[in-house]
Coordinates of C-alpha atoms and ligand atoms in Angstrom, one line a residue:
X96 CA -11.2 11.1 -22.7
X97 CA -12.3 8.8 -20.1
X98 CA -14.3 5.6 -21.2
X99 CA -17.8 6.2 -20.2
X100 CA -18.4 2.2 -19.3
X101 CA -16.5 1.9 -16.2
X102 CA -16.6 -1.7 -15.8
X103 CA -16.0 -2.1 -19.4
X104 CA -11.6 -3.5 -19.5
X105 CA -9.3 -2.6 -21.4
X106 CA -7.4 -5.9 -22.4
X107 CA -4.2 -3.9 -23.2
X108 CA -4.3 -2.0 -19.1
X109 CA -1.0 -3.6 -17.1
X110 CA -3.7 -5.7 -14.5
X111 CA -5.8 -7.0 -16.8
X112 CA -5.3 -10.7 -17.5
X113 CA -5.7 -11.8 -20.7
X114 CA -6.8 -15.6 -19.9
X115 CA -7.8 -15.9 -23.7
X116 CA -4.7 -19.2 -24.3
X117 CA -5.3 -20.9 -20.8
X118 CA -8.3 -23.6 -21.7
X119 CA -11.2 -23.9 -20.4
X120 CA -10.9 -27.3 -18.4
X121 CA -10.0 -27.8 -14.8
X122 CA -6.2 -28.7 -14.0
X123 CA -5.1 -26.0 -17.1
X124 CA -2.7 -24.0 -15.4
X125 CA -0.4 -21.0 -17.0
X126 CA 2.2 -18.9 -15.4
X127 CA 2.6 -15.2 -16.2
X128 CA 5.2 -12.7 -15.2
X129 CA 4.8 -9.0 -14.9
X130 CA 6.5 -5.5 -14.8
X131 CA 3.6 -2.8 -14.2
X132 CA 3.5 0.6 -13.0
X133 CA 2.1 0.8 -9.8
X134 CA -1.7 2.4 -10.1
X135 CA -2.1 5.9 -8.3
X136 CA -3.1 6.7 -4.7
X137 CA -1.5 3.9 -3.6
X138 CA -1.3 4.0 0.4
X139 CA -1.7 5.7 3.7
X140 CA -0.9 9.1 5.2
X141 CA 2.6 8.1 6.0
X142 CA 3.5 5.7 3.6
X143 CA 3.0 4.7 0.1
X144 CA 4.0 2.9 -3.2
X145 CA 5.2 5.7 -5.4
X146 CA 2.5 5.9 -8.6
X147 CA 4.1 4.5 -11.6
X148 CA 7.3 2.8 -9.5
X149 CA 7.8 -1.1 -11.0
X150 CA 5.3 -4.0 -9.4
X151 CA 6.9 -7.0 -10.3
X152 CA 4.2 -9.8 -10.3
X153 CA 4.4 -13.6 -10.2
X154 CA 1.3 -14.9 -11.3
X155 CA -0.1 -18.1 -11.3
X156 CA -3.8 -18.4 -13.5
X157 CA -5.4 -22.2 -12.7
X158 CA -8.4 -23.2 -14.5
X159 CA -11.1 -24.7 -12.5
X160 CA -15.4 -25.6 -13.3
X161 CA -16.3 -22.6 -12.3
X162 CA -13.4 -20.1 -13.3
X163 CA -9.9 -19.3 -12.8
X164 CA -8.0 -19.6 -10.0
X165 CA -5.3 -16.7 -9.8
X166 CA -2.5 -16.7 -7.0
X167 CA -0.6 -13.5 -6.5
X168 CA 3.0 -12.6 -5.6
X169 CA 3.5 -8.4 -5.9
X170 CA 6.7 -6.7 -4.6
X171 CA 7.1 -2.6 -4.7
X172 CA 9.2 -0.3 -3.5
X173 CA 7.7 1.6 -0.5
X174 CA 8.3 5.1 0.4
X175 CA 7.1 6.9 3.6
X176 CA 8.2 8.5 6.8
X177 CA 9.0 7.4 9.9
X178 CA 5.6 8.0 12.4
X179 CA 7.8 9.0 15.5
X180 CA 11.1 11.3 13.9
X181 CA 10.1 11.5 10.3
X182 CA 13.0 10.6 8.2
X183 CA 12.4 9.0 5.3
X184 CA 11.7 5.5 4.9
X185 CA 12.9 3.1 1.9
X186 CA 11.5 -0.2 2.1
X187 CA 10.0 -3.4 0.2
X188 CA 6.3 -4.3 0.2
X189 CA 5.7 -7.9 -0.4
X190 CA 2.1 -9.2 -0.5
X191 CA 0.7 -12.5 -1.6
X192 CA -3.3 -13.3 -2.7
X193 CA -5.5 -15.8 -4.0
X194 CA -8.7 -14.9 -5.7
X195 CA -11.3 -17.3 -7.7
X196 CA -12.6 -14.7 -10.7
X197 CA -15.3 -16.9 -11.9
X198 CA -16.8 -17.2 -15.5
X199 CA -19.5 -14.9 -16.3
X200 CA -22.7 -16.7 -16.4
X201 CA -21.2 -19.7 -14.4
X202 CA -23.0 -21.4 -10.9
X203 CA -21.0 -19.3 -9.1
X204 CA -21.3 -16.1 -11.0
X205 CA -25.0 -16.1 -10.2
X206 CA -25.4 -17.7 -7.2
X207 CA -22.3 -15.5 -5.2
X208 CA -22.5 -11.9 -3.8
X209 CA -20.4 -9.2 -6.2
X210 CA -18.2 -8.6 -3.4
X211 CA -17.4 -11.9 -2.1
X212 CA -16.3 -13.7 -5.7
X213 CA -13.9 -11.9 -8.2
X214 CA -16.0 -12.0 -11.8
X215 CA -14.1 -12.5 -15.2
X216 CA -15.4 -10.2 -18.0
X217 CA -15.5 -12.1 -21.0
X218 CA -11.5 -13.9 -21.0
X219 CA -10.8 -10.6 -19.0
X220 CA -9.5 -10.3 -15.5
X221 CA -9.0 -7.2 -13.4
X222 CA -6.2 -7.6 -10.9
X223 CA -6.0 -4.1 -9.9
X224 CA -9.3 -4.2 -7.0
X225 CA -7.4 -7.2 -5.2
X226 CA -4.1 -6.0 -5.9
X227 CA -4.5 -2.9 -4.2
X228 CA -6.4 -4.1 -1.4
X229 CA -3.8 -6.3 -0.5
X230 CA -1.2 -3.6 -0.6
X231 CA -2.9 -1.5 1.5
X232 CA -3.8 -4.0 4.0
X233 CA 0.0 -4.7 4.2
X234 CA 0.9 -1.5 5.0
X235 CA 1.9 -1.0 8.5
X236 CA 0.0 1.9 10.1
X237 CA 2.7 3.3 12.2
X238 CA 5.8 3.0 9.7
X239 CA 9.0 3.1 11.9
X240 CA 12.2 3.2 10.4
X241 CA 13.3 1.1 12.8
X242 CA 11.5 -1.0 15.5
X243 CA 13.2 0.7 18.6
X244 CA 13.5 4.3 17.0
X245 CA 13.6 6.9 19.8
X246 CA 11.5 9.6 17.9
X247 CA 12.3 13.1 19.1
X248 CA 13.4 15.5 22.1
X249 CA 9.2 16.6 22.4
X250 CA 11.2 19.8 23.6
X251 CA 13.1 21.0 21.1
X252 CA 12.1 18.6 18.5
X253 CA 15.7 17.1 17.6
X254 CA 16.4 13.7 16.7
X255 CA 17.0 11.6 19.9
X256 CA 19.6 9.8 17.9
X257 CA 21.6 12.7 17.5
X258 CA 21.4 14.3 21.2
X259 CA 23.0 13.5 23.8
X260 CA 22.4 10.7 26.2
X261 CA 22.3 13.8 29.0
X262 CA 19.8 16.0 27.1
X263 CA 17.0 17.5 29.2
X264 CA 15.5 20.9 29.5
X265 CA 15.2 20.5 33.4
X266 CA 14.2 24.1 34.7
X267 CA 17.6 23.9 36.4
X268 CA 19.1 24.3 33.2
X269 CA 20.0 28.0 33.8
X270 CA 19.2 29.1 29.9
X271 CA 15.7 27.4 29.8
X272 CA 15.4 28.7 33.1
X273 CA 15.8 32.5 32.1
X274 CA 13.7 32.3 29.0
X275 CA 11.0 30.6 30.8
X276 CA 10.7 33.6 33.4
X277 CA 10.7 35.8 30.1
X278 CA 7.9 34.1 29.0
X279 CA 6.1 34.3 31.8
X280 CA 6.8 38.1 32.6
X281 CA 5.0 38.8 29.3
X282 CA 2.0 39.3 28.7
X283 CA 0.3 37.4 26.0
X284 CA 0.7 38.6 22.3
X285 CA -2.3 40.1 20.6
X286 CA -2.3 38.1 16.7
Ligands
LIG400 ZN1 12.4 7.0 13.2
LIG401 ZN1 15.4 18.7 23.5

């Protein structure tokens, strides 16, 4: 059953921060490392974090007047394909943030835009908004498995790396040359 208060946390969920033995007074500081699955729908058409694959998080939780202070380190495994020949890509995602969640009810709280200042509920932080924007804005948009990858033959369609250096389908190729004037001696199939 899903919880029917959405903004309500769950203090036991992997990205919420529990900030309950980290006092209250600036210069407090607390260190916390973490194993947690990664959350769903993490990505972009060609490449993603594979749901429930381990996050490994270094966090750092810093009290200050108006809240705490949390700085980020997050490293997943990323799976994709390449954007010009496809083949699979296995790769690391490492993404840093900092974020102020301030206290509910504090200056900041009610003086600073939803979206501009993270908000604490109760001793409760929820990593996963930031977490996941960072992720995704560190994901490149045109994975490559390698920088120089040649892509394919836009021909045939096989992999430049494994053609060749002399492959062309020049019309003085005499096979490409028959079946072109096959082609064109047809008519047009009726679908
Ligand atoms: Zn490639
Ligand atoms: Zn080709």
């Amino acid at each position: 059953m899903r919880d029917s208060q959405p903004t309500h946390l769950d203090p036991r969920a992997p990205l919420v921060l529990d900030t309950r033995d980290l006092p209250r007074s600036p210069g407090a500081m607390r260190e916390v490392e973490r194993v947690v699955p990664a959350p769903e729908d993490l990505g972009l058409v060609l490449i993603r974090v594979p749901a429930g694959t381990d996050v490994s998080l270094s966090l750092r939780l810093e009290s200050v007047s108006e809240g705490v202070w949390v700085s980020a380190q997050a490293t997943a495994a990323l799976t994709g394909e390449c954007g010009r020949c496809l083949r699979e890509i296995n790769d690391e995602l490492d993404v840093s943030f900092q974020e102020l969640y301030a206290y509910e009810h504090s200056t900041t709280d009610e003086t600073t835009d939803e979206d501009e200042v993270g908000r604490m509920q109760g001793d409760l932080i929820d990593l996963e908004p930031d977490l996941r924007d960072a992720m995704v804005l560190a994901l490149p948009n045109h994975p490559l498995c390698r920088e120089d990858c040649p892509g394919l033959c836009p021909e045939c369609g096989a992999l430049w790396d494994d053609l060749p250096a002399d492959h062309s389908h020049q019309q003085d190729d005499p096979r490409w040359a028959a079946l072109n004037r096959l082609k064109n001696s047809e008519p047009a199939q009726e679908l």
